Amino acid sequence: MGKKALRLLFTMTIVWPVIWLWLGLRVRHRHLIPTAGPAIVVANHNSHMDVFALLSLFSLRTQQQVHPVAAADYFLRNRWLAWFTLNILNIIPVVRTGEDTDPLAGCEQALRQNKILILFPEGSRGEPGKLSPLKSGIWHLLQRVPETKVIPVWLSGTEKVLAKGNRIPLPLFIDVCVGDPVATHPDKPTFMDSLLQALLHLQPHQQGHETHD
């Protein structure tokens, strides 16, 4: 069975049943999720469940074009995890430190091929409900591929569904709020502040709890 078929099988038999049936996903403004690239879906990061919640928002056809961006030192630390994340989750591994190679080269190449990236600009899982300082790698990517669309997303509940140290997800709702595209800007502080404010604006206490497609 090929990699594409394996990814589709994993989505239909694991991701969708867990996310939509076992847990439940409440989504606001799902129509803003991109169906084609180049695009980057940018979200807060509190749990390993985050990537599965985001992947479940895409159709089966679009999922083949979606690549989560993940730290190579964590997700490639053993051959079984590396095989799963590279072949099933379709990640683009990024080397965070200690290498002379361009850490953004894989992401840039994917965007130039009109792919969609999932990016957590905090860099690692943060404290639930709080946004850690955003890293500027996304701004550098946008300078290379400026036509890229940036879509902010706020995730709530994943930190309770699958908290650090837990292996079995609890049957609790996950709330997803998708925002309008964030305009690119040649000035790094200006763009990073715009992205920060866009993410903070999507928090539940800012948006309320009404659910829409």
mmCIF file of N, CA and C in Angstrom, residues 7 29 31 69 78 91 97 125 127 141 153 185 191:
data_model
loop_
_atom_site.group_PDB
_atom_site.id
_atom_site.type_symbol
_atom_site.label_atom_id
_atom_site.label_comp_id
_atom_site.label_asym_id
_atom_site.label_seq_id
_atom_site.Cartn_x
_atom_site.Cartn_y
_atom_site.Cartn_z
ATOM 1 N N ARG A 7 -2.136 7.247 4.295
ATOM 2 C CA ARG A 7 -2.599 8.485 4.940
ATOM 3 C C ARG A 7 -4.116 8.585 4.897
ATOM 4 N N HIS A 29 -16.262 29.407 11.485
ATOM 5 C CA HIS A 29 -15.698 29.950 10.242
ATOM 6 C C HIS A 29 -14.809 28.936 9.519
ATOM 7 N N HIS A 31 -15.125 27.817 6.684
ATOM 8 C CA HIS A 31 -14.969 28.166 5.275
ATOM 9 C C HIS A 31 -13.677 28.935 5.005
ATOM 10 N N VAL A 69 4.424 21.278 10.158
ATOM 11 C CA VAL A 69 5.847 21.574 10.352
ATOM 12 C C VAL A 69 6.200 21.166 11.786
ATOM 13 N N ASN A 78 13.360 8.504 16.890
ATOM 14 C CA ASN A 78 13.539 7.066 16.682
ATOM 15 C C ASN A 78 12.894 6.692 15.345
ATOM 16 N N ILE A 91 4.755 15.207 7.729
ATOM 17 C CA ILE A 91 5.392 16.396 8.291
ATOM 18 C C ILE A 91 6.567 16.862 7.440
ATOM 19 N N THR A 97 18.356 23.579 15.970
ATOM 20 C CA THR A 97 19.664 24.104 16.370
ATOM 21 C C THR A 97 20.766 23.147 15.911
ATOM 22 N N ARG A 125 4.889 23.078 22.739
ATOM 23 C CA ARG A 125 3.637 23.170 23.492
ATOM 24 C C ARG A 125 3.776 24.138 24.652
ATOM 25 N N GLU A 127 1.794 26.732 27.804
ATOM 26 C CA GLU A 127 0.884 26.617 28.940
ATOM 27 C C GLU A 127 -0.548 26.794 28.452
ATOM 28 N N LEU A 141 9.784 33.027 6.102
ATOM 29 C CA LEU A 141 9.183 32.256 5.011
ATOM 30 C C LEU A 141 8.395 33.161 4.072
ATOM 31 N N VAL A 153 -5.595 30.363 13.530
ATOM 32 C CA VAL A 153 -6.575 29.464 14.137
ATOM 33 C C VAL A 153 -6.296 29.377 15.629
ATOM 34 N N HIS A 185 3.760 41.617 5.735
ATOM 35 C CA HIS A 185 4.331 42.955 5.885
ATOM 36 C C HIS A 185 5.848 42.841 5.838
ATOM 37 N N PHE A 191 4.555 42.689 11.326
ATOM 38 C CA PHE A 191 3.842 41.458 10.975
ATOM 39 C C PHE A 191 3.643 40.570 12.193
#
